[in-house]
Amino acid sequence: MDVLLNNSELFLSNFGNTIKLFLIAAVLCLVFGTILAMMRVSPVPVFRGFGTVYVNVVRNTPLTLVFFFFAFAFPLLDIVDRESFSPFIAAVIALTLYTSAFVCEVVRSGINTIAVGQLEASRAL
């Protein structure tokens, strides 16, 4: 018990980082997932195809692999400055890209449950 009490400030600061990571990634994946859902139900074949490929590829990729890519391989591509690309930013990007595929499917299924008559009524208004 003394170990927990002696290191309580360390636990609390890292718990705060976890909450911050959750909030930032949740907002970003909600926005990106909704955009992907609009692409999945779009009448434009290119958008619909991109959304379908993205969701199928990302949902079938393990989250650990996405984290490893953004933590180790992405900085080596020299797309971003290595000093400014922190592990926190890598975690936000990985969680956002991975979770947005699942949010996309939830939003898309909600859109698809609307009856045809309801859609025609909304278009008439």
Backbone as XML, in Angstrom:
<?xml version="1.0"?>
<chain id="A" units="angstrom">
  <residue number="1" name="MET">
    <atom name="N" x="0.814" y="-1.188" z="0.000"/>
    <atom name="CA" x="0.000" y="0.000" z="0.000"/>
    <atom name="C" x="0.860" y="1.256" z="0.000"/>
  </residue>
  <residue number="2" name="ASP">
    <atom name="N" x="2.028" y="1.170" z="0.602"/>
    <atom name="CA" x="2.910" y="2.329" z="0.646"/>
    <atom name="C" x="3.408" y="2.701" z="-0.747"/>
  </residue>
  <residue number="3" name="VAL">
    <atom name="N" x="3.582" y="1.706" z="-1.596"/>
    <atom name="CA" x="4.041" y="1.973" z="-2.955"/>
    <atom name="C" x="3.015" y="2.829" z="-3.690"/>
  </residue>
  <residue number="4" name="LEU">
    <atom name="N" x="1.745" y="2.524" z="-3.529"/>
    <atom name="CA" x="0.693" y="3.316" z="-4.169"/>
    <atom name="C" x="0.634" y="4.733" z="-3.623"/>
  </residue>
  <residue number="5" name="LEU">
    <atom name="N" x="0.729" y="4.863" z="-2.331"/>
    <atom name="CA" x="0.649" y="6.190" z="-1.721"/>
    <atom name="C" x="1.885" y="7.034" z="-2.019"/>
  </residue>
  <residue number="6" name="ASN">
    <atom name="N" x="3.047" y="6.407" z="-2.078"/>
    <atom name="CA" x="4.274" y="7.143" z="-2.362"/>
    <atom name="C" x="4.316" y="7.629" z="-3.807"/>
  </residue>
  <residue number="7" name="ASN">
    <atom name="N" x="3.656" y="6.921" z="-4.700"/>
    <atom name="CA" x="3.666" y="7.285" z="-6.118"/>
    <atom name="C" x="2.314" y="7.808" z="-6.595"/>
  </residue>
  <residue number="8" name="SER">
    <atom name="N" x="1.524" y="8.343" z="-5.702"/>
    <atom name="CA" x="0.175" y="8.781" z="-6.065"/>
    <atom name="C" x="0.189" y="9.915" z="-7.086"/>
  </residue>
  <residue number="9" name="GLU">
    <atom name="N" x="1.146" y="10.832" z="-7.011"/>
    <atom name="CA" x="1.189" y="11.932" z="-7.991"/>
    <atom name="C" x="1.508" y="11.410" z="-9.391"/>
  </residue>
  <residue number="10" name="LEU">
    <atom name="N" x="2.317" y="10.368" z="-9.478"/>
    <atom name="CA" x="2.613" y="9.751" z="-10.769"/>
    <atom name="C" x="1.368" y="9.086" z="-11.349"/>
  </residue>
  <residue number="11" name="PHE">
    <atom name="N" x="0.638" y="8.359" z="-10.507"/>
    <atom name="CA" x="-0.580" y="7.704" z="-10.962"/>
    <atom name="C" x="-1.628" y="8.723" z="-11.391"/>
  </residue>
  <residue number="12" name="LEU">
    <atom name="N" x="-1.781" y="9.792" z="-10.634"/>
    <atom name="CA" x="-2.793" y="10.798" z="-10.954"/>
    <atom name="C" x="-2.463" y="11.559" z="-12.230"/>
  </residue>
  <residue number="13" name="SER">
    <atom name="N" x="-1.193" y="11.877" z="-12.441"/>
    <atom name="CA" x="-0.838" y="12.601" z="-13.665"/>
    <atom name="C" x="-1.028" y="11.717" z="-14.898"/>
  </residue>
  <residue number="14" name="ASN">
    <atom name="N" x="-0.676" y="10.444" z="-14.792"/>
    <atom name="CA" x="-0.870" y="9.548" z="-15.924"/>
    <atom name="C" x="-2.340" y="9.213" z="-16.138"/>
  </residue>
  <residue number="15" name="PHE">
    <atom name="N" x="-3.116" y="9.168" z="-15.073"/>
    <atom name="CA" x="-4.559" y="8.995" z="-15.228"/>
    <atom name="C" x="-5.159" y="10.200" z="-15.947"/>
  </residue>
  <residue number="16" name="GLY">
    <atom name="N" x="-4.653" y="11.395" z="-15.644"/>
    <atom name="CA" x="-5.097" y="12.595" z="-16.359"/>
    <atom name="C" x="-4.739" y="12.541" z="-17.833"/>
  </residue>
  <residue number="17" name="ASN">
    <atom name="N" x="-3.557" y="12.014" z="-18.149"/>
    <atom name="CA" x="-3.172" y="11.855" z="-19.560"/>
    <atom name="C" x="-4.079" y="10.862" z="-20.277"/>
  </residue>
  <residue number="18" name="THR">
    <atom name="N" x="-4.473" y="9.807" z="-19.570"/>
    <atom name="CA" x="-5.372" y="8.822" z="-20.167"/>
    <atom name="C" x="-6.738" y="9.443" z="-20.457"/>
  </residue>
  <residue number="19" name="ILE">
    <atom name="N" x="-7.245" y="10.221" z="-19.542"/>
    <atom name="CA" x="-8.533" y="10.895" z="-19.745"/>
    <atom name="C" x="-8.426" y="11.895" z="-20.896"/>
  </residue>
  <residue number="20" name="LYS">
    <atom name="N" x="-7.321" y="12.630" z="-20.954"/>
    <atom name="CA" x="-7.116" y="13.583" z="-22.049"/>
    <atom name="C" x="-7.041" y="12.866" z="-23.393"/>
  </residue>
  <residue number="21" name="LEU">
    <atom name="N" x="-6.332" y="11.747" z="-23.433"/>
    <atom name="CA" x="-6.242" y="10.941" z="-24.655"/>
    <atom name="C" x="-7.622" y="10.450" z="-25.074"/>
  </residue>
  <residue number="22" name="PHE">
    <atom name="N" x="-8.408" y="9.972" z="-24.117"/>
    <atom name="CA" x="-9.754" y="9.497" z="-24.410"/>
    <atom name="C" x="-10.629" y="10.613" z="-24.984"/>
  </residue>
  <residue number="23" name="LEU">
    <atom name="N" x="-10.614" y="11.783" z="-24.366"/>
    <atom name="CA" x="-11.483" y="12.872" z="-24.808"/>
    <atom name="C" x="-11.112" y="13.375" z="-26.202"/>
  </residue>
  <residue number="24" name="ILE">
    <atom name="N" x="-9.837" y="13.549" z="-26.452"/>
    <atom name="CA" x="-9.403" y="14.045" z="-27.760"/>
    <atom name="C" x="-9.711" y="13.020" z="-28.851"/>
  </residue>
  <residue number="25" name="ALA">
    <atom name="N" x="-9.377" y="11.769" z="-28.603"/>
    <atom name="CA" x="-9.623" y="10.727" z="-29.608"/>
    <atom name="C" x="-11.117" y="10.502" z="-29.809"/>
  </residue>
  <residue number="26" name="ALA">
    <atom name="N" x="-11.918" y="10.623" z="-28.760"/>
    <atom name="CA" x="-13.363" y="10.420" z="-28.891"/>
    <atom name="C" x="-13.987" y="11.488" z="-29.779"/>
  </residue>
  <residue number="27" name="VAL">
    <atom name="N" x="-13.605" y="12.733" z="-29.579"/>
    <atom name="CA" x="-14.156" y="13.804" z="-30.405"/>
    <atom name="C" x="-13.710" y="13.653" z="-31.858"/>
  </residue>
  <residue number="28" name="LEU">
    <atom name="N" x="-12.438" y="13.365" z="-32.057"/>
    <atom name="CA" x="-11.931" y="13.232" z="-33.422"/>
    <atom name="C" x="-12.523" y="12.028" z="-34.148"/>
  </residue>
  <residue number="29" name="CYS">
    <atom name="N" x="-12.671" y="10.903" z="-33.455"/>
    <atom name="CA" x="-13.220" y="9.725" z="-34.135"/>
    <atom name="C" x="-14.705" y="9.890" z="-34.387"/>
  </residue>
  <residue number="30" name="LEU">
    <atom name="N" x="-15.400" y="10.661" z="-33.575"/>
    <atom name="CA" x="-16.808" y="10.931" z="-33.848"/>
    <atom name="C" x="-16.961" y="11.758" z="-35.120"/>
  </residue>
  <residue number="31" name="VAL">
    <atom name="N" x="-16.116" y="12.772" z="-35.283"/>
    <atom name="CA" x="-16.161" y="13.603" z="-36.481"/>
    <atom name="C" x="-15.745" y="12.802" z="-37.718"/>
  </residue>
  <residue number="32" name="PHE">
    <atom name="N" x="-14.610" y="12.129" z="-37.638"/>
    <atom name="CA" x="-14.102" y="11.374" z="-38.789"/>
    <atom name="C" x="-14.999" y="10.184" z="-39.120"/>
  </residue>
  <residue number="33" name="GLY">
    <atom name="N" x="-15.551" y="9.530" z="-38.108"/>
    <atom name="CA" x="-16.455" y="8.409" z="-38.334"/>
    <atom name="C" x="-17.747" y="8.844" z="-38.996"/>
  </residue>
  <residue number="34" name="THR">
    <atom name="N" x="-18.251" y="10.014" z="-38.636"/>
    <atom name="CA" x="-19.459" y="10.536" z="-39.276"/>
    <atom name="C" x="-19.191" y="10.886" z="-40.729"/>
  </residue>
  <residue number="35" name="ILE">
    <atom name="N" x="-18.041" y="11.452" z="-41.008"/>
    <atom name="CA" x="-17.677" y="11.752" z="-42.403"/>
    <atom name="C" x="-17.547" y="10.462" z="-43.197"/>
  </residue>
  <residue number="36" name="LEU">
    <atom name="N" x="-16.934" y="9.443" z="-42.599"/>
    <atom name="CA" x="-16.832" y="8.145" z="-43.271"/>
    <atom name="C" x="-18.206" y="7.523" z="-43.506"/>
  </residue>
  <residue number="37" name="ALA">
    <atom name="N" x="-19.115" y="7.670" z="-42.559"/>
    <atom name="CA" x="-20.468" y="7.134" z="-42.731"/>
    <atom name="C" x="-21.188" y="7.839" z="-43.866"/>
  </residue>
  <residue number="38" name="MET">
    <atom name="N" x="-20.991" y="9.138" z="-43.986"/>
    <atom name="CA" x="-21.588" y="9.861" z="-45.114"/>
    <atom name="C" x="-21.009" y="9.362" z="-46.429"/>
  </residue>
  <residue number="39" name="MET">
    <atom name="N" x="-19.735" y="9.033" z="-46.424"/>
    <atom name="CA" x="-19.117" y="8.481" z="-47.632"/>
    <atom name="C" x="-19.672" y="7.095" z="-47.945"/>
  </residue>
  <residue number="40" name="ARG">
    <atom name="N" x="-19.913" y="6.286" z="-46.915"/>
    <atom name="CA" x="-20.421" y="4.923" z="-47.134"/>
    <atom name="C" x="-21.824" y="4.906" z="-47.723"/>
  </residue>
  <residue number="41" name="VAL">
    <atom name="N" x="-22.649" y="5.900" z="-47.418"/>
    <atom name="CA" x="-24.021" y="5.933" z="-47.947"/>
    <atom name="C" x="-24.148" y="6.907" z="-49.111"/>
  </residue>
  <residue number="42" name="SER">
    <atom name="N" x="-23.040" y="7.432" z="-49.575"/>
    <atom name="CA" x="-23.047" y="8.406" z="-50.660"/>
    <atom name="C" x="-23.440" y="7.750" z="-51.981"/>
  </residue>
  <residue number="43" name="PRO">
    <atom name="N" x="-24.154" y="8.497" z="-52.835"/>
    <atom name="CA" x="-24.458" y="7.952" z="-54.160"/>
    <atom name="C" x="-23.261" y="7.996" z="-55.116"/>
  </residue>
  <residue number="44" name="VAL">
    <atom name="N" x="-22.205" y="8.700" z="-54.733"/>
    <atom name="CA" x="-21.000" y="8.790" z="-55.563"/>
    <atom name="C" x="-20.172" y="7.514" z="-55.357"/>
  </residue>
  <residue number="45" name="PRO">
    <atom name="N" x="-19.940" y="6.752" z="-56.417"/>
    <atom name="CA" x="-19.243" y="5.463" z="-56.251"/>
    <atom name="C" x="-17.822" y="5.579" z="-55.699"/>
  </residue>
  <residue number="46" name="VAL">
    <atom name="N" x="-17.112" y="6.645" z="-56.032"/>
    <atom name="CA" x="-15.736" y="6.795" z="-55.542"/>
    <atom name="C" x="-15.727" y="6.974" z="-54.028"/>
  </residue>
  <residue number="47" name="PHE">
    <atom name="N" x="-16.619" y="7.819" z="-53.517"/>
    <atom name="CA" x="-16.692" y="8.021" z="-52.067"/>
    <atom name="C" x="-17.123" y="6.743" z="-51.359"/>
  </residue>
  <residue number="48" name="ARG">
    <atom name="N" x="-18.136" y="6.093" z="-51.903"/>
    <atom name="CA" x="-18.637" y="4.864" z="-51.308"/>
    <atom name="C" x="-17.551" y="3.778" z="-51.310"/>
  </residue>
  <residue number="49" name="GLY">
    <atom name="N" x="-16.796" y="3.691" z="-52.390"/>
    <atom name="CA" x="-15.716" y="2.710" z="-52.473"/>
    <atom name="C" x="-14.602" y="3.003" z="-51.499"/>
  </residue>
  <residue number="50" name="PHE">
    <atom name="N" x="-14.207" y="4.279" z="-51.379"/>
    <atom name="CA" x="-13.156" y="4.639" z="-50.431"/>
    <atom name="C" x="-13.581" y="4.322" z="-49.001"/>
  </residue>
  <residue number="51" name="GLY">
    <atom name="N" x="-14.819" y="4.683" z="-48.660"/>
    <atom name="CA" x="-15.313" y="4.403" z="-47.312"/>
    <atom name="C" x="-15.353" y="2.923" z="-47.017"/>
  </residue>
  <residue number="52" name="THR">
    <atom name="N" x="-15.787" y="2.138" z="-47.984"/>
    <atom name="CA" x="-15.868" y="0.692" z="-47.801"/>
    <atom name="C" x="-14.486" y="0.074" z="-47.619"/>
  </residue>
  <residue number="53" name="VAL">
    <atom name="N" x="-13.553" y="0.466" z="-48.459"/>
    <atom name="CA" x="-12.191" y="-0.080" z="-48.364"/>
    <atom name="C" x="-11.547" y="0.322" z="-47.037"/>
  </residue>
  <residue number="54" name="TYR">
    <atom name="N" x="-11.700" y="1.581" z="-46.645"/>
    <atom name="CA" x="-11.099" y="2.052" z="-45.398"/>
    <atom name="C" x="-11.641" y="1.264" z="-44.207"/>
  </residue>
  <residue number="55" name="VAL">
    <atom name="N" x="-12.969" y="1.142" z="-44.137"/>
    <atom name="CA" x="-13.576" y="0.459" z="-42.998"/>
    <atom name="C" x="-13.173" y="-1.008" z="-42.973"/>
  </residue>
  <residue number="56" name="ASN">
    <atom name="N" x="-13.196" y="-1.675" z="-44.113"/>
    <atom name="CA" x="-12.855" y="-3.095" z="-44.134"/>
    <atom name="C" x="-11.382" y="-3.339" z="-43.796"/>
  </residue>
  <residue number="57" name="VAL">
    <atom name="N" x="-10.503" y="-2.481" z="-44.257"/>
    <atom name="CA" x="-9.076" y="-2.667" z="-43.964"/>
    <atom name="C" x="-8.780" y="-2.361" z="-42.501"/>
  </residue>
  <residue number="58" name="VAL">
    <atom name="N" x="-9.293" y="-1.252" z="-42.010"/>
    <atom name="CA" x="-8.961" y="-0.835" z="-40.642"/>
    <atom name="C" x="-9.616" y="-1.747" z="-39.611"/>
  </residue>
  <residue number="59" name="ARG">
    <atom name="N" x="-10.855" y="-2.159" z="-39.845"/>
    <atom name="CA" x="-11.528" y="-3.024" z="-38.869"/>
    <atom name="C" x="-10.872" y="-4.400" z="-38.788"/>
  </residue>
  <residue number="60" name="ASN">
    <atom name="N" x="-10.191" y="-4.826" z="-39.832"/>
    <atom name="CA" x="-9.538" y="-6.130" z="-39.823"/>
    <atom name="C" x="-8.049" y="-6.050" z="-39.483"/>
  </residue>
  <residue number="61" name="THR">
    <atom name="N" x="-7.599" y="-4.886" z="-39.064"/>
    <atom name="CA" x="-6.215" y="-4.691" z="-38.639"/>
    <atom name="C" x="-6.186" y="-4.639" z="-37.111"/>
  </residue>
  <residue number="62" name="PRO">
    <atom name="N" x="-5.297" y="-5.363" z="-36.458"/>
    <atom name="CA" x="-5.230" y="-5.300" z="-34.991"/>
    <atom name="C" x="-4.815" y="-3.904" z="-34.509"/>
  </residue>
  <residue number="63" name="LEU">
    <atom name="N" x="-5.412" y="-3.484" z="-33.408"/>
    <atom name="CA" x="-5.105" y="-2.162" z="-32.855"/>
    <atom name="C" x="-3.636" y="-2.060" z="-32.456"/>
  </residue>
  <residue number="64" name="THR">
    <atom name="N" x="-3.061" y="-3.143" z="-31.998"/>
    <atom name="CA" x="-1.639" y="-3.147" z="-31.625"/>
    <atom name="C" x="-0.763" y="-2.817" z="-32.824"/>
  </residue>
  <residue number="65" name="LEU">
    <atom name="N" x="-1.119" y="-3.338" z="-33.986"/>
    <atom name="CA" x="-0.355" y="-3.060" z="-35.198"/>
    <atom name="C" x="-0.454" y="-1.582" z="-35.582"/>
  </residue>
  <residue number="66" name="VAL">
    <atom name="N" x="-1.615" y="-0.996" z="-35.416"/>
    <atom name="CA" x="-1.789" y="0.430" z="-35.718"/>
    <atom name="C" x="-0.940" y="1.269" z="-34.761"/>
  </residue>
  <residue number="67" name="PHE">
    <atom name="N" x="-0.950" y="0.915" z="-33.473"/>
    <atom name="CA" x="-0.118" y="1.628" z="-32.500"/>
    <atom name="C" x="1.370" y="1.482" z="-32.826"/>
  </residue>
  <residue number="68" name="PHE">
    <atom name="N" x="1.802" y="0.288" z="-33.160"/>
    <atom name="CA" x="3.210" y="0.088" z="-33.496"/>
    <atom name="C" x="3.603" y="0.879" z="-34.738"/>
  </residue>
  <residue number="69" name="PHE">
    <atom name="N" x="2.713" y="0.931" z="-35.723"/>
    <atom name="CA" x="3.029" y="1.692" z="-36.930"/>
    <atom name="C" x="3.226" y="3.164" z="-36.612"/>
  </residue>
  <residue number="70" name="PHE">
    <atom name="N" x="2.288" y="3.760" z="-35.870"/>
    <atom name="CA" x="2.403" y="5.187" z="-35.590"/>
    <atom name="C" x="3.463" y="5.512" z="-34.551"/>
  </residue>
  <residue number="71" name="ALA">
    <atom name="N" x="3.836" y="4.566" z="-33.727"/>
    <atom name="CA" x="4.880" y="4.820" z="-32.733"/>
    <atom name="C" x="6.281" y="4.649" z="-33.308"/>
  </residue>
  <residue number="72" name="PHE">
    <atom name="N" x="6.458" y="3.672" z="-34.217"/>
    <atom name="CA" x="7.806" y="3.351" z="-34.670"/>
    <atom name="C" x="8.041" y="3.615" z="-36.159"/>
  </residue>
  <residue number="73" name="ALA">
    <atom name="N" x="7.119" y="3.224" z="-37.027"/>
    <atom name="CA" x="7.359" y="3.333" z="-38.470"/>
    <atom name="C" x="7.018" y="4.710" z="-39.022"/>
  </residue>
  <residue number="74" name="PHE">
    <atom name="N" x="5.944" y="5.319" z="-38.553"/>
    <atom name="CA" x="5.519" y="6.605" z="-39.100"/>
    <atom name="C" x="6.570" y="7.706" z="-38.928"/>
  </residue>
  <residue number="75" name="PRO">
    <atom name="N" x="7.219" y="7.831" z="-37.764"/>
    <atom name="CA" x="8.270" y="8.859" z="-37.656"/>
    <atom name="C" x="9.452" y="8.617" z="-38.603"/>
  </residue>
  <residue number="76" name="LEU">
    <atom name="N" x="9.703" y="7.372" z="-38.987"/>
    <atom name="CA" x="10.815" y="7.079" z="-39.891"/>
    <atom name="C" x="10.514" y="7.461" z="-41.337"/>
  </residue>
  <residue number="77" name="LEU">
    <atom name="N" x="9.273" y="7.719" z="-41.665"/>
    <atom name="CA" x="8.905" y="8.102" z="-43.027"/>
    <atom name="C" x="9.266" y="9.549" z="-43.349"/>
  </residue>
  <residue number="78" name="ASP">
    <atom name="N" x="9.660" y="10.316" z="-42.347"/>
    <atom name="CA" x="10.046" y="11.729" z="-42.475"/>
    <atom name="C" x="8.925" y="12.590" z="-43.058"/>
  </residue>
  <residue number="79" name="ILE">
    <atom name="N" x="7.689" y="12.243" z="-42.755"/>
    <atom name="CA" x="6.547" y="13.076" z="-43.137"/>
    <atom name="C" x="6.403" y="14.215" z="-42.137"/>
  </residue>
  <residue number="80" name="VAL">
    <atom name="N" x="6.658" y="13.923" z="-40.885"/>
    <atom name="CA" x="6.590" y="14.924" z="-39.820"/>
    <atom name="C" x="7.959" y="15.013" z="-39.146"/>
  </residue>
  <residue number="81" name="ASP">
    <atom name="N" x="8.144" y="16.096" z="-38.417"/>
    <atom name="CA" x="9.375" y="16.282" z="-37.664"/>
    <atom name="C" x="9.403" y="15.309" z="-36.488"/>
  </residue>
  <residue number="82" name="ARG">
    <atom name="N" x="10.474" y="14.565" z="-36.345"/>
    <atom name="CA" x="10.551" y="13.531" z="-35.307"/>
    <atom name="C" x="10.518" y="14.109" z="-33.899"/>
  </residue>
  <residue number="83" name="GLU">
    <atom name="N" x="11.070" y="15.291" z="-33.723"/>
    <atom name="CA" x="11.105" y="15.878" z="-32.384"/>
    <atom name="C" x="9.718" y="16.354" z="-31.947"/>
  </residue>
  <residue number="84" name="SER">
    <atom name="N" x="8.884" y="16.798" z="-32.894"/>
    <atom name="CA" x="7.563" y="17.302" z="-32.530"/>
    <atom name="C" x="6.503" y="16.206" z="-32.496"/>
  </residue>
  <residue number="85" name="PHE">
    <atom name="N" x="6.822" y="15.014" z="-32.979"/>
    <atom name="CA" x="5.874" y="13.901" z="-33.013"/>
    <atom name="C" x="6.036" y="13.082" z="-31.742"/>
  </residue>
  <residue number="86" name="SER">
    <atom name="N" x="5.218" y="13.384" z="-30.743"/>
    <atom name="CA" x="5.333" y="12.727" z="-29.443"/>
    <atom name="C" x="4.542" y="11.420" z="-29.418"/>
  </residue>
  <residue number="87" name="PRO">
    <atom name="N" x="4.802" y="10.567" z="-28.459"/>
    <atom name="CA" x="4.004" y="9.342" z="-28.322"/>
    <atom name="C" x="2.525" y="9.628" z="-28.059"/>
  </residue>
  <residue number="88" name="PHE">
    <atom name="N" x="2.224" y="10.743" z="-27.396"/>
    <atom name="CA" x="0.825" y="11.104" z="-27.157"/>
    <atom name="C" x="0.111" y="11.400" z="-28.476"/>
  </residue>
  <residue number="89" name="ILE">
    <atom name="N" x="0.767" y="12.124" z="-29.361"/>
    <atom name="CA" x="0.176" y="12.423" z="-30.674"/>
    <atom name="C" x="0.021" y="11.145" z="-31.481"/>
  </residue>
  <residue number="90" name="ALA">
    <atom name="N" x="0.991" y="10.253" z="-31.406"/>
    <atom name="CA" x="0.885" y="8.978" z="-32.110"/>
    <atom name="C" x="-0.298" y="8.170" z="-31.591"/>
  </residue>
  <residue number="91" name="ALA">
    <atom name="N" x="-0.512" y="8.188" z="-30.284"/>
    <atom name="CA" x="-1.635" y="7.457" z="-29.701"/>
    <atom name="C" x="-2.968" y="8.072" z="-30.119"/>
  </residue>
  <residue number="92" name="VAL">
    <atom name="N" x="-3.039" y="9.390" z="-30.172"/>
    <atom name="CA" x="-4.276" y="10.055" z="-30.605"/>
    <atom name="C" x="-4.595" y="9.693" z="-32.051"/>
  </residue>
  <residue number="93" name="ILE">
    <atom name="N" x="-3.593" y="9.735" z="-32.912"/>
    <atom name="CA" x="-3.813" y="9.407" z="-34.324"/>
    <atom name="C" x="-4.228" y="7.946" z="-34.478"/>
  </residue>
  <residue number="94" name="ALA">
    <atom name="N" x="-3.548" y="7.052" z="-33.787"/>
    <atom name="CA" x="-3.859" y="5.625" z="-33.902"/>
    <atom name="C" x="-5.271" y="5.324" z="-33.405"/>
  </residue>
  <residue number="95" name="LEU">
    <atom name="N" x="-5.635" y="5.853" z="-32.251"/>
    <atom name="CA" x="-6.977" y="5.615" z="-31.723"/>
    <atom name="C" x="-8.043" y="6.245" z="-32.598"/>
  </residue>
  <residue number="96" name="THR">
    <atom name="N" x="-7.773" y="7.426" z="-33.125"/>
    <atom name="CA" x="-8.755" y="8.101" z="-33.975"/>
    <atom name="C" x="-8.996" y="7.325" z="-35.253"/>
  </residue>
  <residue number="97" name="LEU">
    <atom name="N" x="-7.939" y="6.929" z="-35.931"/>
    <atom name="CA" x="-8.099" y="6.214" z="-37.194"/>
    <atom name="C" x="-8.737" y="4.843" z="-36.999"/>
  </residue>
  <residue number="98" name="TYR">
    <atom name="N" x="-8.399" y="4.166" z="-35.915"/>
    <atom name="CA" x="-8.943" y="2.834" z="-35.682"/>
    <atom name="C" x="-10.410" y="2.898" z="-35.251"/>
  </residue>
  <residue number="99" name="THR">
    <atom name="N" x="-10.718" y="3.749" z="-34.291"/>
    <atom name="CA" x="-12.064" y="3.785" z="-33.732"/>
    <atom name="C" x="-13.057" y="4.433" z="-34.678"/>
  </residue>
  <residue number="100" name="SER">
    <atom name="N" x="-12.600" y="5.300" z="-35.562"/>
    <atom name="CA" x="-13.522" y="5.952" z="-36.487"/>
    <atom name="C" x="-14.169" y="4.951" z="-37.439"/>
  </residue>
  <residue number="101" name="ALA">
    <atom name="N" x="-13.510" y="3.848" z="-37.734"/>
    <atom name="CA" x="-14.120" y="2.821" z="-38.579"/>
    <atom name="C" x="-15.319" y="2.184" z="-37.877"/>
  </residue>
  <residue number="102" name="PHE">
    <atom name="N" x="-15.222" y="1.979" z="-36.581"/>
    <atom name="CA" x="-16.337" y="1.408" z="-35.832"/>
    <atom name="C" x="-17.466" y="2.426" z="-35.669"/>
  </residue>
  <residue number="103" name="VAL">
    <atom name="N" x="-17.112" y="3.687" z="-35.427"/>
    <atom name="CA" x="-18.126" y="4.736" z="-35.333"/>
    <atom name="C" x="-18.845" y="4.885" z="-36.668"/>
  </residue>
  <residue number="104" name="CYS">
    <atom name="N" x="-18.110" y="4.753" z="-37.759"/>
    <atom name="CA" x="-18.698" y="4.822" z="-39.095"/>
    <atom name="C" x="-19.782" y="3.773" z="-39.268"/>
  </residue>
  <residue number="105" name="GLU">
    <atom name="N" x="-19.504" y="2.557" z="-38.842"/>
    <atom name="CA" x="-20.487" y="1.487" z="-38.997"/>
    <atom name="C" x="-21.709" y="1.709" z="-38.118"/>
  </residue>
  <residue number="106" name="VAL">
    <atom name="N" x="-21.529" y="2.275" z="-36.949"/>
    <atom name="CA" x="-22.664" y="2.568" z="-36.069"/>
    <atom name="C" x="-23.544" y="3.648" z="-36.689"/>
  </residue>
  <residue number="107" name="VAL">
    <atom name="N" x="-22.930" y="4.712" z="-37.180"/>
    <atom name="CA" x="-23.695" y="5.800" z="-37.787"/>
    <atom name="C" x="-24.352" y="5.332" z="-39.081"/>
  </residue>
  <residue number="108" name="ARG">
    <atom name="N" x="-23.644" y="4.556" z="-39.878"/>
    <atom name="CA" x="-24.206" y="4.051" z="-41.134"/>
    <atom name="C" x="-25.401" y="3.148" z="-40.886"/>
  </residue>
  <residue number="109" name="SER">
    <atom name="N" x="-25.310" y="2.290" z="-39.883"/>
    <atom name="CA" x="-26.441" y="1.417" z="-39.582"/>
    <atom name="C" x="-27.632" y="2.226" z="-39.079"/>
  </residue>
  <residue number="110" name="GLY">
    <atom name="N" x="-27.373" y="3.304" z="-38.365"/>
    <atom name="CA" x="-28.461" y="4.187" z="-37.944"/>
    <atom name="C" x="-29.115" y="4.882" z="-39.126"/>
  </residue>
  <residue number="111" name="ILE">
    <atom name="N" x="-28.315" y="5.291" z="-40.092"/>
    <atom name="CA" x="-28.857" y="5.929" z="-41.287"/>
    <atom name="C" x="-29.678" y="4.927" z="-42.095"/>
  </residue>
  <residue number="112" name="ASN">
    <atom name="N" x="-29.205" y="3.705" z="-42.197"/>
    <atom name="CA" x="-29.896" y="2.690" z="-42.991"/>
    <atom name="C" x="-31.199" y="2.212" z="-42.359"/>
  </residue>
  <residue number="113" name="THR">
    <atom name="N" x="-31.427" y="2.474" z="-41.062"/>
    <atom name="CA" x="-32.671" y="2.040" z="-40.432"/>
    <atom name="C" x="-33.821" y="2.990" z="-40.702"/>
  </residue>
  <residue number="114" name="ILE">
    <atom name="N" x="-33.543" y="4.152" z="-41.285"/>
    <atom name="CA" x="-34.616" y="5.102" z="-41.594"/>
    <atom name="C" x="-35.422" y="4.558" z="-42.767"/>
  </residue>
  <residue number="115" name="ALA">
    <atom name="N" x="-36.729" y="4.527" z="-42.603"/>
    <atom name="CA" x="-37.604" y="3.975" z="-43.629"/>
    <atom name="C" x="-37.597" y="4.860" z="-44.876"/>
  </residue>
  <residue number="116" name="VAL">
    <atom name="N" x="-37.929" y="4.250" z="-46.019"/>
    <atom name="CA" x="-37.928" y="4.972" z="-47.298"/>
    <atom name="C" x="-38.947" y="6.097" z="-47.275"/>
  </residue>
  <residue number="117" name="GLY">
    <atom name="N" x="-40.100" y="5.845" z="-46.665"/>
    <atom name="CA" x="-41.132" y="6.893" z="-46.558"/>
    <atom name="C" x="-40.658" y="8.082" z="-45.759"/>
  </residue>
  <residue number="118" name="GLN">
    <atom name="N" x="-39.897" y="7.839" z="-44.711"/>
    <atom name="CA" x="-39.351" y="8.928" z="-43.901"/>
    <atom name="C" x="-38.356" y="9.753" z="-44.700"/>
  </residue>
  <residue number="119" name="LEU">
    <atom name="N" x="-37.536" y="9.080" z="-45.500"/>
    <atom name="CA" x="-36.563" y="9.790" z="-46.329"/>
    <atom name="C" x="-37.273" y="10.657" z="-47.367"/>
  </residue>
  <residue number="120" name="GLU">
    <atom name="N" x="-38.331" y="10.101" z="-48.010"/>
    <atom name="CA" x="-39.076" y="10.870" z="-48.999"/>
    <atom name="C" x="-39.779" y="12.058" z="-48.358"/>
  </residue>
  <residue number="121" name="ALA">
    <atom name="N" x="-40.300" y="11.891" z="-47.154"/>
    <atom name="CA" x="-40.946" y="12.991" z="-46.447"/>
    <atom name="C" x="-39.948" y="14.088" z="-46.106"/>
  </residue>
  <residue number="122" name="SER">
    <atom name="N" x="-38.751" y="13.701" z="-45.710"/>
    <atom name="CA" x="-37.750" y="14.716" z="-45.363"/>
    <atom name="C" x="-37.291" y="15.463" z="-46.604"/>
  </residue>
  <residue number="123" name="ARG">
    <atom name="N" x="-37.204" y="14.765" z="-47.739"/>
    <atom name="CA" x="-36.830" y="15.440" z="-48.964"/>
    <atom name="C" x="-37.934" y="16.391" z="-49.435"/>
  </residue>
  <residue number="124" name="ALA">
    <atom name="N" x="-39.182" y="16.022" z="-49.185"/>
    <atom name="CA" x="-40.295" y="16.873" z="-49.591"/>
    <atom name="C" x="-40.338" y="18.158" z="-48.768"/>
  </residue>
  <residue number="125" name="LEU">
    <atom name="N" x="-39.934" y="18.049" z="-47.524"/>
    <atom name="CA" x="-39.927" y="19.252" z="-46.683"/>
    <atom name="C" x="-38.782" y="20.161" z="-47.064"/>
  </residue>
</chain>
